[in-house]
Amino acid sequence: MKEIKKAVIPVAGFGTRLLPATKAQPKEMLPIVDKPAVQYVVEEAVNSGIEELLLVTGRNKRAIEDYFDYAIELERELEEKGKTDLLNVVRNVSEMVSIYYVRQKVANGLGDAIYHAKGFVSDEPFGVLLADDIIDSSKPCLKQMINVYKSYPGIILAVMKVPIKDTNLYGIIKGNKIDDRLYEVEDLIEKPNPMEAPSNIAIVGRYILMPSIFESLKDTKPGKNGEVQITDAIKNLLIKEKIYAYEFEGARFDVGEKLGYLKANVSFALKNKEFGKEFKKYLKDIVEEA
Ligand code: G1P
């Protein structure tokens, strides 16, 4: 069985749910406490054993490339001033992992963004991490999925249960429970209304896919919102491939929308070693006053 050493992070989306903050900067660069959102996802990939990453970018996303590159002038300045701790922090970001970039010229949907990884992936299984979904867990979510893959080789989708009224925000699966936290997928549908949803088990932004996805994507017509959907391309593989859905352990934040972004900030700030305790006290005080 081929090991999973490559992953793809699509970062071409506009970030409309966070406007106006994202008018002139990528949503992936907005900080969650002290790191840009995208770094949490890159770190998850690295801590899951990923050695090569492809970021599918678009116009106005240059800041992401700069962030993971060396910052020569800044580093020289920090070195000269003896600010070694900061220098290490800055340098580590650019040395975490090999990152490749490809541009999606037209925003044709998540499926189309993933199609851009065809050459990079070649003939290996690979991970996909959506940068809007930040997952806080003791074992990285992708690592949990890779462990599942070792016993259940096939497509693996990360899932969680959501309130039935929210099914129209997610890809939803119909599954047959086969193990602890694990379902064999029988059907999947992108963003169904609660009335049409086959369950309340929602796909979150972590996938293990096979190269067969590219053939399927090529034949996948635009679906929901007129965009090529990865959910539809995976559905087309139901007859050929085993597809599993794994209920990961951890808390997921949708940092692509305002409330989720705030919740992620508060949650990570409370865990911060330097000021978490003080922040907790501050929150308690202002909540009591409100
Ligand atoms: C995408 C997928 C959807 C999935 C969601 C998870 O939707 O299309 O199936 O449930 O990510 O975050 P998006 O949120 O990008 O519209």
Tab-separated table of C-alpha atoms and ligand atoms in Angstrom:
chain	number	residue	atom	x	y	z
A	1	MET	CA	0.000	0.000	0.000
A	2	LYS	CA	1.363	3.416	-0.946
A	3	GLU	CA	1.902	5.785	1.969
A	4	ILE	CA	0.237	9.200	2.027
A	5	LYS	CA	2.998	11.769	1.730
A	6	LYS	CA	1.317	14.447	-0.387
A	7	ALA	CA	-1.524	16.812	0.359
A	8	VAL	CA	-3.402	19.588	-1.378
A	9	ILE	CA	-4.736	22.760	0.223
A	10	PRO	CA	-7.096	24.785	-1.982
A	11	VAL	CA	-6.805	28.483	-1.095
A	12	ALA	CA	-8.277	30.197	-4.144
A	13	GLY	CA	-11.690	31.159	-2.667
A	14	PHE	CA	-12.758	34.798	-2.355
A	15	GLY	CA	-13.695	34.826	1.314
A	16	THR	CA	-16.982	36.647	0.721
A	17	ARG	CA	-18.376	35.567	4.090
A	18	LEU	CA	-15.654	37.565	5.819
A	19	LEU	CA	-15.982	40.793	3.832
A	20	PRO	CA	-14.876	43.545	4.151
A	21	ALA	CA	-11.849	42.074	6.004
A	22	THR	CA	-10.990	39.990	2.936
A	23	LYS	CA	-11.394	42.721	0.336
A	24	ALA	CA	-7.637	43.217	-0.123
A	25	GLN	CA	-6.069	40.244	1.664
A	26	PRO	CA	-6.508	36.478	1.522
A	27	LYS	CA	-8.855	35.092	4.176
A	28	GLU	CA	-6.251	32.404	4.849
A	29	MET	CA	-3.873	35.097	6.140
A	30	LEU	CA	-6.237	36.412	8.813
A	31	PRO	CA	-4.720	35.599	12.189
A	32	ILE	CA	-6.117	33.125	14.668
A	33	VAL	CA	-4.466	34.540	17.803
A	34	ASP	CA	-0.883	34.863	16.514
A	35	LYS	CA	-0.695	32.758	13.345
A	36	PRO	CA	-2.449	33.053	10.001
A	37	ALA	CA	-5.320	30.583	9.619
A	38	VAL	CA	-3.520	28.712	6.825
A	39	GLN	CA	-0.604	27.889	9.116
A	40	TYR	CA	-2.833	25.773	11.383
A	41	VAL	CA	-3.781	23.647	8.398
A	42	VAL	CA	-0.196	23.403	7.084
A	43	GLU	CA	0.949	22.349	10.569
A	44	GLU	CA	-1.780	19.703	10.710
A	45	ALA	CA	-0.527	18.298	7.405
A	46	VAL	CA	3.115	18.309	8.526
A	47	ASN	CA	2.216	16.705	11.870
A	48	SER	CA	0.353	14.012	9.950
A	49	GLY	CA	3.504	13.000	8.060
A	50	ILE	CA	2.899	14.963	4.855
A	51	GLU	CA	6.178	15.791	3.095
A	52	GLU	CA	4.990	17.727	0.049
A	53	LEU	CA	2.152	20.208	-0.112
A	54	LEU	CA	0.438	21.818	-3.062
A	55	LEU	CA	-1.423	25.065	-2.496
A	56	VAL	CA	-3.986	25.853	-5.179
A	57	THR	CA	-4.022	29.643	-5.191
A	58	GLY	CA	-5.615	32.392	-7.223
A	59	ARG	CA	-5.284	36.107	-7.824
A	60	ASN	CA	-4.756	38.207	-4.664
A	61	LYS	CA	-3.164	35.278	-2.829
A	62	ARG	CA	0.485	36.309	-3.171
A	63	ALA	CA	0.697	37.050	0.577
A	64	ILE	CA	0.410	33.321	1.259
A	65	GLU	CA	3.411	32.538	-0.944
A	66	ASP	CA	5.411	35.335	0.676
A	67	TYR	CA	4.487	34.060	4.121
A	68	PHE	CA	5.975	30.617	3.528
A	69	ASP	CA	9.066	32.058	1.786
A	70	TYR	CA	12.171	33.506	3.434
A	71	ALA	CA	11.820	37.124	4.557
A	72	ILE	CA	15.429	38.124	3.920
A	73	GLU	CA	15.334	41.763	5.114
A	74	LEU	CA	13.232	40.998	8.176
A	75	GLU	CA	15.473	38.090	9.150
A	76	ARG	CA	18.628	40.232	8.751
A	77	GLU	CA	17.080	42.929	10.937
A	78	LEU	CA	16.112	40.440	13.663
A	79	GLU	CA	19.569	38.873	13.522
A	80	GLU	CA	21.344	42.221	13.849
A	81	LYS	CA	19.184	43.196	16.815
A	82	GLY	CA	19.805	39.829	18.501
A	83	LYS	CA	16.119	38.901	18.496
A	84	THR	CA	16.887	35.207	18.106
A	85	ASP	CA	13.544	33.889	19.370
A	86	LEU	CA	11.601	35.886	16.811
A	87	LEU	CA	14.107	35.024	14.115
A	88	ASN	CA	13.536	31.325	14.770
A	89	VAL	CA	9.759	31.733	14.723
A	90	VAL	CA	9.925	33.527	11.381
A	91	ARG	CA	12.416	31.104	9.850
A	92	ASN	CA	10.609	27.962	11.001
A	93	VAL	CA	7.528	28.984	9.052
A	94	SER	CA	9.452	28.865	5.777
A	95	GLU	CA	11.242	25.623	6.589
A	96	MET	CA	8.327	23.477	7.733
A	97	VAL	CA	7.689	21.599	4.493
A	98	SER	CA	8.161	21.728	0.709
A	99	ILE	CA	5.327	23.783	-0.707
A	100	TYR	CA	4.380	23.958	-4.378
A	101	TYR	CA	1.893	26.367	-5.891
A	102	VAL	CA	-0.474	26.262	-8.815
A	103	ARG	CA	-3.024	28.896	-9.772
A	104	GLN	CA	-6.692	28.296	-10.411
A	105	LYS	CA	-7.395	31.040	-12.945
A	106	VAL	CA	-11.186	30.892	-12.785
A	107	ALA	CA	-13.127	30.149	-9.592
A	108	ASN	CA	-14.911	27.040	-10.897
A	109	GLY	CA	-15.447	25.331	-7.576
A	110	LEU	CA	-13.655	23.048	-5.162
A	111	GLY	CA	-13.684	20.095	-7.565
A	112	ASP	CA	-11.958	22.175	-10.222
A	113	ALA	CA	-9.400	23.453	-7.674
A	114	ILE	CA	-8.534	19.868	-6.722
A	115	TYR	CA	-8.284	18.939	-10.416
A	116	HIS	CA	-5.321	21.344	-10.592
A	117	ALA	CA	-3.388	18.881	-8.384
A	118	LYS	CA	-3.405	16.143	-11.062
A	119	GLY	CA	0.254	16.579	-12.099
A	120	PHE	CA	1.488	17.028	-8.533
A	121	VAL	CA	-0.291	13.951	-7.217
A	122	SER	CA	0.609	11.601	-10.085
A	123	ASP	CA	-0.314	8.032	-9.033
A	124	GLU	CA	-0.395	8.296	-5.233
A	125	PRO	CA	-3.177	8.525	-2.681
A	126	PHE	CA	-3.251	12.030	-1.200
A	127	GLY	CA	-4.831	14.234	1.439
A	128	VAL	CA	-6.934	17.339	0.921
A	129	LEU	CA	-7.295	19.935	3.654
A	130	LEU	CA	-9.697	22.851	3.301
A	131	ALA	CA	-8.227	25.928	4.933
A	132	ASP	CA	-11.614	27.193	6.187
A	133	ASP	CA	-11.840	24.213	8.507
A	134	ILE	CA	-9.477	24.409	11.433
A	135	ILE	CA	-9.543	21.337	13.631
A	136	ASP	CA	-8.301	21.422	17.197
A	137	SER	CA	-7.459	17.897	18.332
A	138	SER	CA	-4.791	16.062	20.312
A	139	LYS	CA	-4.018	13.843	17.305
A	140	PRO	CA	-4.087	15.768	13.982
A	141	CYS	CA	-7.298	15.014	12.087
A	142	LEU	CA	-5.481	13.995	8.891
A	143	LYS	CA	-3.257	11.660	10.930
A	144	GLN	CA	-6.377	10.010	12.406
A	145	MET	CA	-7.654	9.512	8.864
A	146	ILE	CA	-4.347	8.088	7.628
A	147	ASN	CA	-4.541	5.542	10.459
A	148	VAL	CA	-8.051	4.579	9.334
A	149	TYR	CA	-6.781	4.312	5.738
A	150	LYS	CA	-4.202	1.728	6.814
A	151	SER	CA	-6.996	-0.664	7.881
A	152	TYR	CA	-9.580	0.527	5.352
A	153	PRO	CA	-7.757	1.514	2.150
A	154	GLY	CA	-10.099	3.646	0.095
A	155	ILE	CA	-11.453	7.159	-0.031
A	156	ILE	CA	-11.819	8.548	3.488
A	157	LEU	CA	-13.988	11.561	4.294
A	158	ALA	CA	-13.882	13.302	7.662
A	159	VAL	CA	-17.396	13.763	9.013
A	160	MET	CA	-19.249	15.149	12.003
A	161	LYS	CA	-22.890	15.256	13.066
A	162	VAL	CA	-24.574	18.633	12.537
A	163	PRO	CA	-28.032	19.993	13.434
A	164	ILE	CA	-30.436	18.843	10.713
A	165	LYS	CA	-31.338	22.476	9.925
A	166	ASP	CA	-27.726	23.008	8.782
A	167	THR	CA	-27.475	20.232	6.169
A	168	ASN	CA	-27.605	22.842	3.387
A	169	LEU	CA	-24.135	24.054	4.436
A	170	TYR	CA	-22.326	20.735	3.898
A	171	GLY	CA	-21.857	17.653	1.800
A	172	ILE	CA	-24.024	15.036	3.548
A	173	ILE	CA	-23.483	11.282	3.503
A	174	LYS	CA	-25.718	8.270	3.801
A	175	GLY	CA	-23.674	5.616	5.561
A	176	ASN	CA	-23.721	2.207	7.097
A	177	LYS	CA	-21.849	2.022	10.412
A	178	ILE	CA	-19.103	-0.616	10.191
A	179	ASP	CA	-16.745	0.217	13.056
A	180	ASP	CA	-16.213	2.660	15.885
A	181	ARG	CA	-16.616	6.148	14.339
A	182	LEU	CA	-16.578	4.624	10.843
A	183	TYR	CA	-19.236	4.373	8.120
A	184	GLU	CA	-19.199	2.808	4.705
A	185	VAL	CA	-20.636	5.492	2.436
A	186	GLU	CA	-23.665	4.496	0.353
A	187	ASP	CA	-24.491	7.904	-1.014
A	188	LEU	CA	-23.452	11.531	-0.716
A	189	ILE	CA	-25.052	14.773	-1.732
A	190	GLU	CA	-23.782	18.349	-1.773
A	191	LYS	CA	-25.653	20.802	0.472
A	192	PRO	CA	-29.141	19.232	0.522
A	193	ASN	CA	-32.101	20.969	2.177
A	194	PRO	CA	-32.967	19.366	5.535
A	195	MET	CA	-36.003	17.748	3.827
A	196	GLU	CA	-33.811	15.970	1.236
A	197	ALA	CA	-30.860	15.151	3.501
A	198	PRO	CA	-30.247	11.403	3.943
A	199	SER	CA	-28.740	12.028	7.424
A	200	ASN	CA	-27.174	14.739	9.550
A	201	ILE	CA	-23.654	13.393	8.991
A	202	ALA	CA	-21.698	16.185	7.329
A	203	ILE	CA	-18.414	16.161	5.441
A	204	VAL	CA	-15.811	18.525	6.869
A	205	GLY	CA	-12.789	19.732	4.967
A	206	ARG	CA	-10.479	16.720	5.196
A	207	TYR	CA	-10.318	14.009	2.536
A	208	ILE	CA	-8.094	11.126	1.557
A	209	LEU	CA	-8.479	10.621	-2.168
A	210	MET	CA	-7.068	8.343	-4.841
A	211	PRO	CA	-5.735	9.443	-8.250
A	212	SER	CA	-8.976	8.002	-9.704
A	213	ILE	CA	-10.629	11.233	-8.559
A	214	PHE	CA	-9.082	13.073	-11.526
A	215	GLU	CA	-10.822	10.882	-14.131
A	216	SER	CA	-14.035	11.350	-12.226
A	217	LEU	CA	-13.572	15.131	-11.959
A	218	LYS	CA	-13.025	15.349	-15.693
A	219	ASP	CA	-16.505	13.892	-16.222
A	220	THR	CA	-18.213	15.828	-13.417
A	221	LYS	CA	-20.607	18.509	-14.629
A	222	PRO	CA	-21.049	21.728	-12.636
A	223	GLY	CA	-23.459	21.055	-9.772
A	224	LYS	CA	-24.564	23.129	-6.776
A	225	ASN	CA	-24.027	26.881	-7.433
A	226	GLY	CA	-22.926	26.088	-10.993
A	227	GLU	CA	-19.536	24.889	-9.696
A	228	VAL	CA	-17.695	21.582	-10.093
A	229	GLN	CA	-18.207	19.927	-6.713
A	230	ILE	CA	-15.779	17.422	-5.184
A	231	THR	CA	-18.777	15.746	-3.500
A	232	ASP	CA	-20.254	14.934	-6.940
A	233	ALA	CA	-16.929	13.589	-8.227
A	234	ILE	CA	-16.613	11.320	-5.184
A	235	LYS	CA	-20.222	10.169	-5.626
A	236	ASN	CA	-19.385	9.118	-9.212
A	237	LEU	CA	-16.779	6.751	-7.773
A	238	LEU	CA	-19.247	4.883	-5.527
A	239	ILE	CA	-19.515	1.995	-7.976
A	240	LYS	CA	-15.736	1.636	-8.343
A	241	GLU	CA	-14.158	2.496	-4.997
A	242	LYS	CA	-14.682	1.876	-1.311
A	243	ILE	CA	-15.649	5.160	0.330
A	244	TYR	CA	-15.544	5.554	4.095
A	245	ALA	CA	-16.630	8.362	6.389
A	246	TYR	CA	-14.753	8.783	9.640
A	247	GLU	CA	-16.078	10.739	12.616
A	248	PHE	CA	-12.861	12.429	13.682
A	249	GLU	CA	-11.982	13.329	17.264
A	250	GLY	CA	-11.617	17.054	17.841
A	251	ALA	CA	-13.341	20.405	17.556
A	252	ARG	CA	-13.859	21.971	14.131
A	253	PHE	CA	-14.118	25.693	13.486
A	254	ASP	CA	-15.380	27.194	10.243
A	255	VAL	CA	-13.023	30.160	10.122
A	256	GLY	CA	-14.407	31.207	6.734
A	257	GLU	CA	-17.339	32.905	8.465
A	258	LYS	CA	-17.390	35.590	11.135
A	259	LEU	CA	-18.786	33.700	14.133
A	260	GLY	CA	-16.644	30.615	13.517
A	261	TYR	CA	-13.598	32.841	13.114
A	262	LEU	CA	-14.298	34.508	16.469
A	263	LYS	CA	-14.929	31.179	18.216
A	264	ALA	CA	-11.594	29.824	16.926
A	265	ASN	CA	-9.779	32.905	18.200
A	266	VAL	CA	-11.342	32.687	21.653
A	267	SER	CA	-10.808	28.956	21.919
A	268	PHE	CA	-7.130	29.064	20.880
A	269	ALA	CA	-6.493	32.183	22.978
A	270	LEU	CA	-7.811	30.395	26.081
A	271	LYS	CA	-5.219	27.647	25.477
A	272	ASN	CA	-2.364	30.091	24.950
A	273	LYS	CA	0.481	29.417	27.387
A	274	GLU	CA	1.543	33.029	27.634
A	275	PHE	CA	-1.766	34.776	28.294
A	276	GLY	CA	-4.522	32.114	28.313
A	277	LYS	CA	-5.226	32.434	32.048
A	278	GLU	CA	-5.384	36.205	31.963
A	279	PHE	CA	-7.611	36.088	28.900
A	280	LYS	CA	-9.985	33.685	30.660
A	281	LYS	CA	-10.267	36.051	33.601
A	282	TYR	CA	-10.900	38.937	31.226
A	283	LEU	CA	-13.660	37.000	29.431
A	284	LYS	CA	-15.326	36.058	32.726
A	285	ASP	CA	-15.303	39.660	33.868
A	286	ILE	CA	-16.771	41.115	30.699
A	287	VAL	CA	-19.393	38.363	30.384
A	288	GLU	CA	-20.549	39.042	33.953
A	289	GLU	CA	-20.746	42.760	33.228
A	290	ALA	CA	-22.685	42.301	29.964
B	1	G1P	C1	-17.058	22.412	1.023
B	1	G1P	C2	-17.612	21.121	0.440
B	1	G1P	C3	-18.682	20.537	1.354
B	1	G1P	C4	-18.103	20.366	2.753
B	1	G1P	C5	-17.533	21.696	3.273
B	1	G1P	C6	-16.815	21.485	4.601
B	1	G1P	O1	-18.058	23.392	0.990
B	1	G1P	O2	-18.142	21.385	-0.844
B	1	G1P	O3	-19.124	19.303	0.848
B	1	G1P	O4	-19.119	19.899	3.619
B	1	G1P	O5	-16.585	22.232	2.350
B	1	G1P	O6	-16.348	22.682	5.115
B	1	G1P	P1	-17.764	24.968	1.217
B	1	G1P	O7	-17.835	25.180	2.703
B	1	G1P	O8	-16.412	25.237	0.664
B	1	G1P	O9	-18.863	25.678	0.517
